[in-house]
Short mmCIF file of C-alpha atoms in Angstrom, two decimals:
data_model
loop_
_atom_site.label_atom_id
_atom_site.label_comp_id
_atom_site.label_asym_id
_atom_site.label_seq_id
_atom_site.Cartn_x
_atom_site.Cartn_y
_atom_site.Cartn_z
CA VAL G 1 10.36 -29.28 29.80
CA LEU G 2 11.82 -25.80 30.38
CA MET G 3 12.44 -23.46 27.54
CA PRO G 4 14.34 -20.49 27.42
CA LEU G 5 12.75 -17.18 27.90
CA GLY G 6 13.69 -16.16 24.20
CA ALA G 7 11.69 -19.11 22.86
CA THR G 8 8.41 -17.44 23.75
CA ARG G 9 9.39 -14.32 21.86
CA PHE G 10 9.30 -16.55 18.65
CA GLY G 11 6.06 -18.12 19.04
CA PHE G 12 6.75 -21.30 20.96
CA LEU G 13 4.36 -22.67 23.60
CA GLY G 14 1.43 -20.81 22.13
CA ALA G 15 2.80 -17.20 23.08
CA PRO G 16 1.79 -14.30 20.90
CA ASP G 17 4.06 -13.60 18.15
CA PRO G 18 3.98 -9.98 17.66
CA GLY G 19 5.18 -8.52 14.51
CA LYS G 20 4.11 -11.66 12.50
CA LEU G 21 2.75 -11.19 9.08
CA GLU G 22 -0.76 -12.87 8.63
CA LEU G 23 -2.07 -13.05 4.93
CA ILE G 24 -5.42 -11.77 4.64
CA GLU G 25 -5.99 -11.83 0.91
CA THR G 26 -3.79 -12.05 -2.23
CA LYS G 27 -5.42 -10.55 -5.56
CA ASN G 28 -4.06 -11.57 -9.03
CA ILE G 29 -5.14 -8.77 -11.12
CA SER G 30 -5.12 -8.83 -15.05
CA SER G 31 -6.16 -5.87 -17.39
CA ALA G 32 -8.40 -4.23 -14.51
CA SER G 33 -9.02 -0.61 -13.76
CA SER G 34 -9.22 -1.38 -10.00
CA ALA G 35 -9.15 -4.16 -7.42
CA ILE G 36 -10.96 -3.70 -3.96
CA PHE G 37 -9.92 -5.58 -0.81
CA THR G 38 -13.17 -6.01 0.85
CA SER G 39 -12.57 -7.61 4.01
CA ILE G 40 -9.43 -6.22 5.60
CA GLU G 41 -10.11 -7.30 9.33
CA GLU G 42 -9.70 -3.89 10.70
CA SER G 43 -11.02 -4.75 13.87
CA THR G 44 -8.24 -7.35 14.39
CA TYR G 45 -5.25 -5.34 13.14
CA ASN G 46 -3.91 -2.03 13.80
CA VAL G 47 -1.23 -2.29 11.26
CA HIS G 48 -1.76 -3.45 7.68
CA PHE G 49 1.02 -4.42 5.08
CA LEU G 50 0.31 -4.36 1.36
CA THR G 51 2.49 -5.65 -1.35
CA VAL G 52 2.12 -4.73 -4.99
CA ASN G 53 4.17 -6.88 -7.26
CA ASP G 54 4.88 -6.66 -11.05
CA PHE G 55 2.53 -3.79 -11.38
CA GLN G 56 2.22 -2.79 -15.18
CA ALA G 57 -0.09 -0.30 -16.85
CA SER G 58 -1.83 -0.69 -20.12
CA SER G 59 -0.27 2.92 -21.20
CA ASP G 60 2.91 4.58 -20.44
CA SER G 61 3.67 6.27 -17.35
CA LYS G 62 0.68 5.74 -15.35
CA PHE G 63 0.70 5.19 -11.49
CA CYS G 64 -1.09 3.02 -8.89
CA ALA G 65 -3.11 4.63 -6.55
CA ILE G 66 -5.01 3.91 -3.26
CA ARG G 67 -8.61 4.99 -1.84
CA PHE G 68 -10.00 3.76 1.36
CA TYR G 69 -13.74 3.11 1.93
CA GLU G 70 -15.15 4.30 5.32
CA SER G 71 -17.87 1.85 6.64
CA GLY G 72 -18.36 0.67 3.24
CA VAL G 73 -18.45 4.21 1.25
CA GLU G 74 -15.67 4.94 -1.16
CA GLU G 75 -13.88 8.13 -0.11
CA SER G 76 -13.42 9.88 -3.40
CA ASP G 77 -13.51 13.47 -2.35
CA ASN G 78 -10.25 15.63 -2.35
CA VAL G 79 -9.29 15.09 1.07
CA TYR G 80 -6.24 12.94 0.97
CA GLN G 81 -2.75 14.25 1.64
CA TYR G 82 0.62 12.85 0.46
CA ALA G 83 4.33 13.83 0.19
CA SER G 84 6.62 11.85 -2.38
CA GLN G 85 10.37 11.67 -2.75
CA PHE G 86 12.13 9.88 -5.64
CA GLY G 87 15.52 9.36 -7.02
CA ARG G 88 16.48 8.16 -10.74
CA ALA G 89 19.21 6.05 -11.94
CA ASN G 90 20.77 8.97 -13.71
CA GLY G 91 21.24 10.97 -10.33
CA THR G 92 18.55 13.18 -10.30
CA PHE G 93 16.05 13.59 -7.27
CA GLY G 94 12.75 15.08 -6.83
CA ALA G 95 9.71 15.45 -4.61
CA SER G 96 5.95 15.85 -4.96
CA GLN G 97 3.00 16.55 -2.62
CA ALA G 98 -0.61 17.17 -2.47
CA THR G 99 -2.99 18.48 0.29
CA GLY G 100 -6.27 17.98 -1.62
CA THR G 101 -6.39 15.06 -3.79
CA ASN G 102 -8.54 11.91 -4.25
CA PHE G 103 -6.00 9.37 -3.76
CA LEU G 104 -2.93 8.18 -2.03
CA LEU G 105 0.09 6.90 -3.89
CA ALA G 106 1.03 3.36 -3.83
CA GLY G 107 4.65 3.87 -4.71
CA VAL G 108 4.84 2.64 -8.35
CA THR G 109 4.52 3.89 -11.79
CA THR G 110 5.41 2.26 -14.92
CA GLY G 111 4.69 1.73 -18.58
CA ASN G 112 3.26 -0.84 -20.86
CA GLN G 113 6.57 -2.29 -22.55
CA THR G 114 7.74 -5.77 -22.02
CA ASN G 115 9.64 -6.19 -18.84
CA GLU G 116 8.40 -2.56 -17.56
CA VAL G 117 7.31 -3.60 -14.10
CA SER G 118 7.21 -2.14 -10.49
CA ASN G 119 6.98 -3.33 -7.04
CA SER G 120 6.03 -1.55 -3.98
CA TYR G 121 4.94 -2.29 -0.36
CA SER G 122 2.66 -0.10 1.83
CA TYR G 123 2.06 0.02 5.65
CA PHE G 124 -1.35 1.37 6.97
CA TYR G 125 -2.07 2.59 10.41
CA ASN G 126 -5.03 2.99 12.24
CA LEU G 127 -7.52 1.84 9.74
CA GLY G 128 -10.10 0.32 12.21
CA ASP G 129 -9.83 3.00 14.67
CA SER G 130 -12.87 5.41 14.32
CA ALA G 131 -11.03 8.12 16.66
CA LYS G 132 -7.99 8.27 14.60
CA TYR G 133 -6.60 9.63 11.25
CA SER G 134 -5.55 6.86 8.83
CA PHE G 135 -1.96 7.00 7.73
CA GLN G 136 0.13 5.27 5.12
CA THR G 137 3.90 4.90 4.26
CA SER G 138 5.19 3.26 1.05
CA HIS G 139 8.22 2.49 -0.79
CA GLY G 140 8.56 1.34 -4.36
CA SER G 141 10.72 0.70 -7.31
CA THR G 142 9.96 1.58 -10.78
CA THR G 143 11.10 0.88 -14.36
CA SER G 144 9.57 3.46 -16.64
CA ASN G 145 11.62 1.96 -19.55
CA THR G 146 14.28 -0.68 -19.95
CA THR G 147 17.11 1.79 -18.94
CA THR G 148 15.60 4.27 -16.35
CA TYR G 149 15.02 3.14 -12.83
CA THR G 150 13.28 5.19 -10.04
CA PHE G 151 12.76 4.64 -6.30
CA ASN G 152 9.85 6.29 -4.46
CA TYR G 153 9.12 7.05 -0.72
CA VAL G 154 5.73 7.97 -0.06
CA SER G 155 3.93 9.10 3.40
CA GLY G 156 0.00 9.78 3.16
CA VAL G 157 -3.03 10.51 5.31
CA LEU G 158 -6.84 10.59 5.02
CA PRO G 159 -7.00 13.39 7.79
CA GLN G 160 -10.30 12.66 9.12
CA THR G 161 -11.56 10.34 11.73
CA SER G 162 -13.26 7.13 10.56
CA THR G 163 -13.50 3.29 10.25
CA VAL G 164 -11.64 2.32 7.12
CA ASN G 165 -12.79 -1.25 6.11
CA GLN G 166 -11.80 -1.51 2.41
CA ILE G 167 -8.70 -0.53 0.40
CA LYS G 168 -9.03 0.01 -3.24
CA LEU G 169 -6.15 -0.05 -5.83
CA PHE G 170 -6.50 1.65 -9.08
CA VAL G 171 -4.53 2.97 -11.97
CA SER G 172 -4.58 6.49 -12.93
CA ALA G 173 -5.83 5.76 -16.58
CA GLY G 174 -6.50 2.66 -18.33
CA THR G 175 -5.94 -0.74 -16.96
CA PHE G 176 -3.37 -2.61 -14.97
CA SER G 177 -2.07 -6.07 -14.07
CA ALA G 178 -0.31 -6.98 -10.76
CA THR G 179 -0.36 -9.48 -7.95
CA ALA G 180 -1.45 -7.71 -4.56
CA SER G 181 -1.17 -9.12 -1.21
CA LEU G 182 -2.74 -7.68 2.20
CA TYR G 183 -1.30 -8.68 5.52
CA GLY G 184 -2.31 -7.95 8.94
CA ILE G 185 0.44 -7.51 11.56
CA ALA G 186 -0.15 -9.59 14.56
CA GLU G 187 -0.58 -7.94 17.90
CA SER G 188 -0.13 -4.49 16.23
#
């Protein structure tokens, strides 16, 4: 049976399916200060994709942050860099950046009131490549109360060469709840 050339692009006939999301792990987080993806399959995937859904903090105006583990050791020194742009429903816009901080931003900030939840996704690049810096891009939507909405775009980097083999999510203070899923992008 002959198949059109395009059919192989969609994974038929056992052909590679580049760009396909492959679930590594989902974490259902409830009232925790942090959650760690301990097996990210960094030797298999060059690009990772992380979703954070229904993020809610135990106290108001807290944010979700990210740290990497390099060969099993948490990198908590002030070596990360990020830049963020955001916009609010009232028409105001802003930016923030840091060149020596101990975390990256996951793109979500929220409060602790009912229905105040936030969602984001992040891409991570080169985590398993010990010869390259590890990069991140994120996009998130946030509710800081029932009438104020914010969107965020974040880019970040761990500007040192290392093998990143774990990803930690944590809240800036207190505890948080969320559902977080980590994927690898096939053939990336």
